[in-house]
PDB file of C-alpha atoms in Angstrom:
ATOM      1  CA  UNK V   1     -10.928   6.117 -22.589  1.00  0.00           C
ATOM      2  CA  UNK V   2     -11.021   5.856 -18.880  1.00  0.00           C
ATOM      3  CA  UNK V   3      -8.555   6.233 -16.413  1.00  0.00           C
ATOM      4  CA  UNK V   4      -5.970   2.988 -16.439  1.00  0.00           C
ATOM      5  CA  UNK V   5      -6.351   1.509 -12.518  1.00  0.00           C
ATOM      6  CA  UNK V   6      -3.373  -0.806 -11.221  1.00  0.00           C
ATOM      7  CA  UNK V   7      -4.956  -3.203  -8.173  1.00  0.00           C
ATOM      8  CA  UNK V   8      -1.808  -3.927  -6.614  1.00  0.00           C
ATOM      9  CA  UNK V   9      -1.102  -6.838  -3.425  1.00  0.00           C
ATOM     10  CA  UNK V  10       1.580  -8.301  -1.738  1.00  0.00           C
ATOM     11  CA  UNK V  11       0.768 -12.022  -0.717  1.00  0.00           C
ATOM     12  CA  UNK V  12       3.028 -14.462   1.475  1.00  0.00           C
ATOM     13  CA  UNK V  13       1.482 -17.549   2.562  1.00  0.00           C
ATOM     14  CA  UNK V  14      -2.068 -17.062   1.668  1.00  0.00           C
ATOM     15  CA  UNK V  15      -2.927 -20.248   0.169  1.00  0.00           C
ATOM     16  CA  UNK V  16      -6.744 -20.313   2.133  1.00  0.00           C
ATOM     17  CA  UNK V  17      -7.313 -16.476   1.296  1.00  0.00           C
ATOM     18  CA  UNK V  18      -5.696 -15.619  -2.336  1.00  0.00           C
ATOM     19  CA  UNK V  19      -8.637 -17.450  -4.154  1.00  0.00           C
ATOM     20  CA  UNK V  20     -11.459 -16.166  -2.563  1.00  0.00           C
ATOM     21  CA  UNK V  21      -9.582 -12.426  -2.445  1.00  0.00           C
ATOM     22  CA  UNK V  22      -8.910 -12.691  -6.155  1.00  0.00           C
ATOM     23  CA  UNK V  23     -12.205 -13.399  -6.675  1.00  0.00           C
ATOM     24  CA  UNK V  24     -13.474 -10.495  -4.942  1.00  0.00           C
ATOM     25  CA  UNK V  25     -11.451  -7.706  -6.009  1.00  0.00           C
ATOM     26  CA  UNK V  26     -10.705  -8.366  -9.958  1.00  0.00           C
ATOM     27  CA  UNK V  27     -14.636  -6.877 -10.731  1.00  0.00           C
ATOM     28  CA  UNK V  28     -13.369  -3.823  -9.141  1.00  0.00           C
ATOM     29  CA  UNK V  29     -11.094  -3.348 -12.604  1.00  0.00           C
ATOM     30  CA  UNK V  30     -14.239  -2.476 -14.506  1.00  0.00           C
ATOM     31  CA  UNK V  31     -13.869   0.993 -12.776  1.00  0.00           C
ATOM     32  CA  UNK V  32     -11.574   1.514 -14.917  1.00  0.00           C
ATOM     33  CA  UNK V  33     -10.072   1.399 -18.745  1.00  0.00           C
ATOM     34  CA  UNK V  34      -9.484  -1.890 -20.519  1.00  0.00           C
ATOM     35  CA  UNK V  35      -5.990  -1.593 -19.430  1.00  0.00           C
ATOM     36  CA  UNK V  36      -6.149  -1.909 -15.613  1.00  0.00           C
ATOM     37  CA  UNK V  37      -4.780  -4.857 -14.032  1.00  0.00           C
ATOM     38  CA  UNK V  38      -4.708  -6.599 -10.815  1.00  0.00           C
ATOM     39  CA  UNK V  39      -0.954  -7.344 -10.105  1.00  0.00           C
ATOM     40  CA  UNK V  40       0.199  -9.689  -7.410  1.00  0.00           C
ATOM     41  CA  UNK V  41       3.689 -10.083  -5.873  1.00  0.00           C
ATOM     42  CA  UNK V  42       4.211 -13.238  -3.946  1.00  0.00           C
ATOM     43  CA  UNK V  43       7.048 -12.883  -1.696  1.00  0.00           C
ATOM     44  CA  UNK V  44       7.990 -16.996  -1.480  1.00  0.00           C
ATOM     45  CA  UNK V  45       5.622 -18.564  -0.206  1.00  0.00           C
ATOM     46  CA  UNK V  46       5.868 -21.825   1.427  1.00  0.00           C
ATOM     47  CA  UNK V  47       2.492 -22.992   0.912  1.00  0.00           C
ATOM     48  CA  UNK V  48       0.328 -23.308  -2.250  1.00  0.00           C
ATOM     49  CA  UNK V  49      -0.541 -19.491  -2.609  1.00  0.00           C
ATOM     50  CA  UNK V  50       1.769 -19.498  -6.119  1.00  0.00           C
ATOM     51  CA  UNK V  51       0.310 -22.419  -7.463  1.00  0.00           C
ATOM     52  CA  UNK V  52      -3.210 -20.832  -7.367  1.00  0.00           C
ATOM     53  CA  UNK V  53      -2.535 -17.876  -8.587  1.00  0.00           C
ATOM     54  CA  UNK V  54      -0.890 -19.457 -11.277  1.00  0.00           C
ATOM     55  CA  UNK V  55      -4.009 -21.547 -11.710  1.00  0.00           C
ATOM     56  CA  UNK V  56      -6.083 -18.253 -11.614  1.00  0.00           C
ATOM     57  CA  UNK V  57      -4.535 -16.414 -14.401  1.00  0.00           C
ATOM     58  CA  UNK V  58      -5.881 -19.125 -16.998  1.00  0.00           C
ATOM     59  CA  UNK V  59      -9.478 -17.688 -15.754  1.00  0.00           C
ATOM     60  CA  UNK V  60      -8.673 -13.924 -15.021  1.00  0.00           C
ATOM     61  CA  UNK V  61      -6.456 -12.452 -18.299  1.00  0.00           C
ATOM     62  CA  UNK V  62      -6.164  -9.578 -16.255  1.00  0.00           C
ATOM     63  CA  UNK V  63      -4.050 -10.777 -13.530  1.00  0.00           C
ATOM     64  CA  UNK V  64      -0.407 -10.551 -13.272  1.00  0.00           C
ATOM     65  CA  UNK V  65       1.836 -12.810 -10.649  1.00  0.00           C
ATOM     66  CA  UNK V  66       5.302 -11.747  -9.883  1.00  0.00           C
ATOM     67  CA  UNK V  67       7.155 -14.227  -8.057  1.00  0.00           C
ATOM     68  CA  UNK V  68       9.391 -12.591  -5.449  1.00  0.00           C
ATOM     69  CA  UNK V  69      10.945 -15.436  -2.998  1.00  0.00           C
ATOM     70  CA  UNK V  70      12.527 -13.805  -0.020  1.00  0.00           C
ATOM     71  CA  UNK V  71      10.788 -10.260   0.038  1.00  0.00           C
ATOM     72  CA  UNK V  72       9.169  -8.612   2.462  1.00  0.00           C
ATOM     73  CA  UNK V  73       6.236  -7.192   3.057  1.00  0.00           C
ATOM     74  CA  UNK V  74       7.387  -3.804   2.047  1.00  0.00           C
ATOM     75  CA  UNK V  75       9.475  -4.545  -0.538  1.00  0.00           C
ATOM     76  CA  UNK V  76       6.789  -6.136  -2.484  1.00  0.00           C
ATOM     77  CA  UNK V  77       4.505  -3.183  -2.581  1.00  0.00           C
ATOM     78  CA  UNK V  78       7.704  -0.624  -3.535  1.00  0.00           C
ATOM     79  CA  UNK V  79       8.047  -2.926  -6.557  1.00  0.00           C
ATOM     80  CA  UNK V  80       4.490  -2.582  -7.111  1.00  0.00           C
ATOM     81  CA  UNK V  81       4.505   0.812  -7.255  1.00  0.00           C
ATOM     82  CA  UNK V  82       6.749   0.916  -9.028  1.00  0.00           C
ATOM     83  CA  UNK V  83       5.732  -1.796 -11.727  1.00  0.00           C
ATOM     84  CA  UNK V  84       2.470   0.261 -11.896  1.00  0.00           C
ATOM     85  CA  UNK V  85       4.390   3.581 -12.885  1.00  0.00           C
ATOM     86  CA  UNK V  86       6.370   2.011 -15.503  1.00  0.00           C
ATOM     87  CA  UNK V  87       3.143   0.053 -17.126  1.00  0.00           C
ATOM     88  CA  UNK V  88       1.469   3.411 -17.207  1.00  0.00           C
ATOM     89  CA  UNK V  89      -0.931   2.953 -14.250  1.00  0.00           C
ATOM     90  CA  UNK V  90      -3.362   6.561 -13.636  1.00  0.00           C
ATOM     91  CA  UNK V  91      -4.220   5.487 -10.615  1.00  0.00           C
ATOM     92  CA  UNK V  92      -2.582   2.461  -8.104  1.00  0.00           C
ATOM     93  CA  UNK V  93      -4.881   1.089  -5.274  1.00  0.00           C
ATOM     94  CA  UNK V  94      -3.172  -0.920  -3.076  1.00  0.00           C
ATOM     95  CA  UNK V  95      -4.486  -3.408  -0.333  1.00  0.00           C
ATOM     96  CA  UNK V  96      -3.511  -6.666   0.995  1.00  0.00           C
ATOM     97  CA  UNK V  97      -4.771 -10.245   0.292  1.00  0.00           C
ATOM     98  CA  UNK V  98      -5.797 -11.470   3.574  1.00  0.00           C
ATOM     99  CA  UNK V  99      -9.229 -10.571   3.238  1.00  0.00           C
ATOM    100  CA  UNK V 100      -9.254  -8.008   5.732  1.00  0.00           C
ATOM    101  CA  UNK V 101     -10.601  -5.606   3.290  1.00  0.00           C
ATOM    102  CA  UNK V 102     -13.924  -5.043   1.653  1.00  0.00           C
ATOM    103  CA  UNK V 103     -13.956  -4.511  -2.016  1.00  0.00           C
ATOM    104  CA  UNK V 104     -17.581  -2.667  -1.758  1.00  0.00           C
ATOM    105  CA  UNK V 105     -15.875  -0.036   0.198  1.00  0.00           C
ATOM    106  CA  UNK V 106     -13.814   0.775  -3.629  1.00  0.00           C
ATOM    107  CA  UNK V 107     -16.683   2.539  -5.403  1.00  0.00           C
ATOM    108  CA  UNK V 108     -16.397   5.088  -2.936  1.00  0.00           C
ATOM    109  CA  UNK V 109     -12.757   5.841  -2.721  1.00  0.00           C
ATOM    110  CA  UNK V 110     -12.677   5.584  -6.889  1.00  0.00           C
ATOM    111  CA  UNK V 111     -15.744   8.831  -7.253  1.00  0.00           C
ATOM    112  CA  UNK V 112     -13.720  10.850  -5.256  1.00  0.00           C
ATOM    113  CA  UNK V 113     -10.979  10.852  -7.065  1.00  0.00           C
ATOM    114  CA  UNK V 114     -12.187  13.554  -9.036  1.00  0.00           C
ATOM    115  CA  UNK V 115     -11.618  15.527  -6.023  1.00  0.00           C
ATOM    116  CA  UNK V 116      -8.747  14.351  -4.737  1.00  0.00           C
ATOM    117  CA  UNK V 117      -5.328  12.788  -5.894  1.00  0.00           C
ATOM    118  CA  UNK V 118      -4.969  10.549  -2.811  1.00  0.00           C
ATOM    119  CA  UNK V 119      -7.733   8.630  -0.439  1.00  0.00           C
ATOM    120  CA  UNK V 120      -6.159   6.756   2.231  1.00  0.00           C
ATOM    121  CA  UNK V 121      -8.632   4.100   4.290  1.00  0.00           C
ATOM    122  CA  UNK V 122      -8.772   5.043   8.312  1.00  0.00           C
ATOM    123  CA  UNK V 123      -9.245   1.984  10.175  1.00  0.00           C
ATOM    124  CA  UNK V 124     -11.665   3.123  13.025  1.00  0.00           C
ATOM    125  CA  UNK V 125     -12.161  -0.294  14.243  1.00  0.00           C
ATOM    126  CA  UNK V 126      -9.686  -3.127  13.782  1.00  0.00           C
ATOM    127  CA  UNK V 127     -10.578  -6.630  13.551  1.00  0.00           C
ATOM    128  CA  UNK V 128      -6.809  -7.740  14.225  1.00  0.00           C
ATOM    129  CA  UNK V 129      -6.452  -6.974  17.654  1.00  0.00           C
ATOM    130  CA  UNK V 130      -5.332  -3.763  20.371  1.00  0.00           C
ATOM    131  CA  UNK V 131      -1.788  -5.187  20.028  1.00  0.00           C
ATOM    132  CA  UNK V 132      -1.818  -3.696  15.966  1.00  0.00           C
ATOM    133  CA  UNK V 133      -3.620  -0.586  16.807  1.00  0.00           C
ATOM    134  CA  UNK V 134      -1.083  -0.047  19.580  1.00  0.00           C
ATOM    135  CA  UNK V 135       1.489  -0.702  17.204  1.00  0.00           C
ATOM    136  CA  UNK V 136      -0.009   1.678  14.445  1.00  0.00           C
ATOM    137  CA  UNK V 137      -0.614   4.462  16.993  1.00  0.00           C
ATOM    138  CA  UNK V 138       3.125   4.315  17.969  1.00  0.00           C
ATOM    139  CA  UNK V 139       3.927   4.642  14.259  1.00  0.00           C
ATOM    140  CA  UNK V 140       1.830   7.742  14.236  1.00  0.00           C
ATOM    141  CA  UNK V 141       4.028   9.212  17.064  1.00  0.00           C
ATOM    142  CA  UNK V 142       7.168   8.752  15.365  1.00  0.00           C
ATOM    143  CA  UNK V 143       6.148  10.259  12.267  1.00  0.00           C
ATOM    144  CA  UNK V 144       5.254  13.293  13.949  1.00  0.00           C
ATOM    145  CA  UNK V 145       8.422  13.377  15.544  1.00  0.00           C
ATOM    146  CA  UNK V 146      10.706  12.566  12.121  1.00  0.00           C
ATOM    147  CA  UNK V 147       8.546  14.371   9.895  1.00  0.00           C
ATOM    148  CA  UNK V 148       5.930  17.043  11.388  1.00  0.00           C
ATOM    149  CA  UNK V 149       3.107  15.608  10.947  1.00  0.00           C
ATOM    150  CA  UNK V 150       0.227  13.815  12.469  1.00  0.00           C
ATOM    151  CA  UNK V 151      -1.829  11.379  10.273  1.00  0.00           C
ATOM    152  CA  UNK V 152      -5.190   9.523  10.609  1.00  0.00           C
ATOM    153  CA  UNK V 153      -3.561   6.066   9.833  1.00  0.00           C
ATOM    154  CA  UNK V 154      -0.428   5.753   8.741  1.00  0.00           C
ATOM    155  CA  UNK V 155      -0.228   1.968   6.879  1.00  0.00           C
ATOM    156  CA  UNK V 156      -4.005   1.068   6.195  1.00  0.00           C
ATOM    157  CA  UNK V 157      -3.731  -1.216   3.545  1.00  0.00           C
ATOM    158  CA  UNK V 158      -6.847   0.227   1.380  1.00  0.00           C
ATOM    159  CA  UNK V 159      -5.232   3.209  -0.722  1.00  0.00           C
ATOM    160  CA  UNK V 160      -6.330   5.036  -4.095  1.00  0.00           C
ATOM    161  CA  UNK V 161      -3.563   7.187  -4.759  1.00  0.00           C
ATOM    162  CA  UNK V 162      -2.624   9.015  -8.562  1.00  0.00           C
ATOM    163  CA  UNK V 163       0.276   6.982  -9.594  1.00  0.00           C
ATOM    164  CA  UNK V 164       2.496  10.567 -10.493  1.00  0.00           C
ATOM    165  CA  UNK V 165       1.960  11.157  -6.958  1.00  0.00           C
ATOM    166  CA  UNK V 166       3.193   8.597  -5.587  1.00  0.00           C
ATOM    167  CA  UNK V 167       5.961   8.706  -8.167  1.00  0.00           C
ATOM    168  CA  UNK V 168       7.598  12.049  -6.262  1.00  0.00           C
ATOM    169  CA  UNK V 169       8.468  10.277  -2.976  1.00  0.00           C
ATOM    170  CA  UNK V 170       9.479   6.699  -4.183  1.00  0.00           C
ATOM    171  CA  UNK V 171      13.154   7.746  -4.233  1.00  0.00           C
ATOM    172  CA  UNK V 172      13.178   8.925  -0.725  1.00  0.00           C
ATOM    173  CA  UNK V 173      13.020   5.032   0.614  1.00  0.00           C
ATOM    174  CA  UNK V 174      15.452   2.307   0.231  1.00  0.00           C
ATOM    175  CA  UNK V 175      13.791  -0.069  -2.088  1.00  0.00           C
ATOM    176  CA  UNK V 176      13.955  -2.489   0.875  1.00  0.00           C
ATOM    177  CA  UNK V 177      12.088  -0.385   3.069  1.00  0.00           C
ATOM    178  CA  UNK V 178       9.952  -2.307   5.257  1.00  0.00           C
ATOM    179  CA  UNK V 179       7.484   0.797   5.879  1.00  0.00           C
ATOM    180  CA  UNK V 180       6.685   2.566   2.659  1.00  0.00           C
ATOM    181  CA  UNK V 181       3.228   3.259   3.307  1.00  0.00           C
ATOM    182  CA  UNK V 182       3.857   4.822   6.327  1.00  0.00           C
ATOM    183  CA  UNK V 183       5.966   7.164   4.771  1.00  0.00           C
ATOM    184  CA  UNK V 184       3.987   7.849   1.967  1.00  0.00           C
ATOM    185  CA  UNK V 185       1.325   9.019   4.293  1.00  0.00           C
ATOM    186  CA  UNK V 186       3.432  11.233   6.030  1.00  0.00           C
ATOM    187  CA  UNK V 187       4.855  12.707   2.373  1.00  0.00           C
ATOM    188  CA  UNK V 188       1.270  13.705   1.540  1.00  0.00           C
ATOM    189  CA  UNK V 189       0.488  15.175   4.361  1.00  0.00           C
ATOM    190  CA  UNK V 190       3.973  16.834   4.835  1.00  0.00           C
ATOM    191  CA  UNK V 191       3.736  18.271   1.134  1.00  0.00           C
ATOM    192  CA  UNK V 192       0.110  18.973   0.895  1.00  0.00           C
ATOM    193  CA  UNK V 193      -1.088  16.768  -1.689  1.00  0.00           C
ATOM    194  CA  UNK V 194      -4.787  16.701  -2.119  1.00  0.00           C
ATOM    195  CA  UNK V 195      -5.605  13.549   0.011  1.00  0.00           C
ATOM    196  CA  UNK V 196      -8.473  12.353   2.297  1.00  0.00           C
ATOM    197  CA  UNK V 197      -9.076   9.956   4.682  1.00  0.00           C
ATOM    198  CA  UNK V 198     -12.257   7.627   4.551  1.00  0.00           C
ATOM    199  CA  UNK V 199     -13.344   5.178   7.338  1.00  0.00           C
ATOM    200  CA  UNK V 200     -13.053   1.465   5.865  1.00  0.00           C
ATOM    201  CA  UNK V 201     -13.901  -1.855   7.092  1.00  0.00           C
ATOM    202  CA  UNK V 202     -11.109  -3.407   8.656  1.00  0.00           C
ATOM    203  CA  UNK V 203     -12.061  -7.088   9.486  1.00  0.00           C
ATOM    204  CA  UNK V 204     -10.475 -10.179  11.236  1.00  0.00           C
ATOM    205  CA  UNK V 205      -8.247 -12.338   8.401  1.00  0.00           C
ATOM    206  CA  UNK V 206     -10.350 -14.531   6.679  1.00  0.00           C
ATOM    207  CA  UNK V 207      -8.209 -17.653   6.881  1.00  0.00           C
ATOM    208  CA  UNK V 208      -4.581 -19.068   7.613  1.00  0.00           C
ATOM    209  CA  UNK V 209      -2.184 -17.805  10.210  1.00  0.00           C
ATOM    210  CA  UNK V 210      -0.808 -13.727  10.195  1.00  0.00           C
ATOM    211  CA  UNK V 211       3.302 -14.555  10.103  1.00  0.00           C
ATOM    212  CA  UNK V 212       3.213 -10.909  11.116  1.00  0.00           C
ATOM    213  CA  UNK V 213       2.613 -10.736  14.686  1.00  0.00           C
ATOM    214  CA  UNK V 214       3.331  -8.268  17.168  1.00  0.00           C
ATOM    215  CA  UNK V 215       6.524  -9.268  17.995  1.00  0.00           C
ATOM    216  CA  UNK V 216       7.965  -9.444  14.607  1.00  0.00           C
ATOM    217  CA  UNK V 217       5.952  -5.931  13.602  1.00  0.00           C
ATOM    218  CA  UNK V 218       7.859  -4.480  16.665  1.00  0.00           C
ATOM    219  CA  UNK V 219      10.575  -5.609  15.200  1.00  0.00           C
ATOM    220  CA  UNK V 220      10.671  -4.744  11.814  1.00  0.00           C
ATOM    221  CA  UNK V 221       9.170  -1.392  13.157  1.00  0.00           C
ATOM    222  CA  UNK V 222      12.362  -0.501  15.210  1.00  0.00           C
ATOM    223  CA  UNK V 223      14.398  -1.452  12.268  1.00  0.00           C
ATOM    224  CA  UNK V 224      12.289   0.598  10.167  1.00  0.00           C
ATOM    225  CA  UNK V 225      12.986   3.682  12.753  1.00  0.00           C
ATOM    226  CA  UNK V 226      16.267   3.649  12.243  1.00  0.00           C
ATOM    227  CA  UNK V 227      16.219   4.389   8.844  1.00  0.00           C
ATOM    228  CA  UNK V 228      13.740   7.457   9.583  1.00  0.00           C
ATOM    229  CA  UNK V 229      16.518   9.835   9.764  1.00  0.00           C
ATOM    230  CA  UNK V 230      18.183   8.966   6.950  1.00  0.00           C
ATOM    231  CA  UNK V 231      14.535   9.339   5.073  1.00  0.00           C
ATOM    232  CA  UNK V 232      14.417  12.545   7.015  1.00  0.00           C
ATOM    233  CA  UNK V 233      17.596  13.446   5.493  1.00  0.00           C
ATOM    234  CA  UNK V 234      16.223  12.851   2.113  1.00  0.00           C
ATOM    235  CA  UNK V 235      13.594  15.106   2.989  1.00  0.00           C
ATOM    236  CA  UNK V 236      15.705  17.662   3.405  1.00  0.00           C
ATOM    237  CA  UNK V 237      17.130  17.502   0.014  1.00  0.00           C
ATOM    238  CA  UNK V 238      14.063  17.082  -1.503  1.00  0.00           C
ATOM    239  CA  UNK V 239      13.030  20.852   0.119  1.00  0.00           C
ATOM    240  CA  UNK V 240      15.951  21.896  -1.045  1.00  0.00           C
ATOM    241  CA  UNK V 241      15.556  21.044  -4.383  1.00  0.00           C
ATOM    242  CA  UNK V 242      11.652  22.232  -4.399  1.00  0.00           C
ATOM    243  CA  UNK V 243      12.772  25.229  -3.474  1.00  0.00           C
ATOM    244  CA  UNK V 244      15.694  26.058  -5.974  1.00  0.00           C
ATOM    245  CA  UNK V 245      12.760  24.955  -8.487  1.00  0.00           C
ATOM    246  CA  UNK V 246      10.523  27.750  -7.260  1.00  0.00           C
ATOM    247  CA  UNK V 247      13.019  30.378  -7.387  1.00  0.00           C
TER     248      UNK V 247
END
């Protein structure tokens, strides 16, 4: 029996991508055992992007929809994670359902898994514009300045990571926290885990309108901020407890 792979995404208003992205990524489940899903949490979406998913799941047994109205973008994939630990997930790979991503790029990141425990995509190039690289690169700087350390890309939304891994650091975010990835990133890196960054396509969305521009991802990015000391604080404890463990 194989490893059991969770294909997580959040969605909001993707009612001209979610189809075509479904379509794409559910073959990638075959990587792993019978058990693997693709799960999808739609955080109340205006348009039709619920209704087709719903209409997907007659053809694709292995899809699950969560209906979430009123979450965020990073409150959806906490819940993911966390719906993946509890369902018994080996391994959770999370992206986005904007089409952004290239599901031939997976084969990659899934062999090398028997190396390491977590390979995060690095997005070289962006297709999304210098506003969101600027944006990602001041993320980096703040990271190193909570939390020591410097990563590749901090919230590249094409991750393999071992689900008990990602299981250690859940608790150090509010479950409402708008930047889990980012932190996540910074907790492997921080607490040597055995991860690796690859260089992945990152392309312009396929279709609809981004409700995340750079004005609102400023936004929720200062707001985010200000919870990066008390995250730091959890840190702290976390050390302490690591280290009364080791004793």
């Amino acid at each position: 029996m194989g490893d059991c792979l969770y294909l997580v995404m959040p969605t909001y208003n993707e009612e001209a991508n979610i189809r075509a992205v479904v379509e794409a990524w559910y073959p990638m489940l075959a990587y792993g055992s019978e058990d693997s899903r693709l799960v999808i949490s739609d955080g109340g979406s205006r348009d039709k992007t619920l209704e087709i998913l719903y209409s997907l799941q007659r053809q694709y047994e292995k899809l699950i929809v969560i209906p979430k109205p009123g979450t965020d973008h990073g409150t959806k994939v906490i819940l993911l994670y966390r719906y993946a630990i509890v369902h018994g997930a080996d391994w959770i790979f999370q992206t986005d359902s904007d089409g952004q991503t290239v599901p031939a790029e997976f084969a990659a990141f899934w062999k090398l898994r028997e190396k390491y425990d977590v390979i995060m995509g690095d997005r070289k190039k962006r297709g999304d514009g210098m506003g969101r690289k600027a944006v990602e690169n001041v993320l980096r700087v703040y990271l190193k300045i909570f939390f020591g350390t410097f990563v590749p890309d901090a919230n590249a939304p094409f991750r393999l990571m071992k689900s008990s891994v990602v299981a250690k650091y859940l608790d150090l975010m509010p479950a409402d926290f708008n930047l889990p990835n980012a932190i996540l990133a910074a907790c492997f890196s921080k607490y040597h885990e055995r991860v690796c960054y690859r260089i992945v396509t990152f392309q312009p969305r396929q279709g609809g309108k981004n409700y995340m521009n750079v004005k609102r991802i400023f936004k929720i990015g200062l707001q985010s901020i200000r919870n990066f000391a008390e995250i730091r604080k959890c840190m702290d404890a976390f050390d302490r407890r690591n280290r009364r463990n080791m004793q």
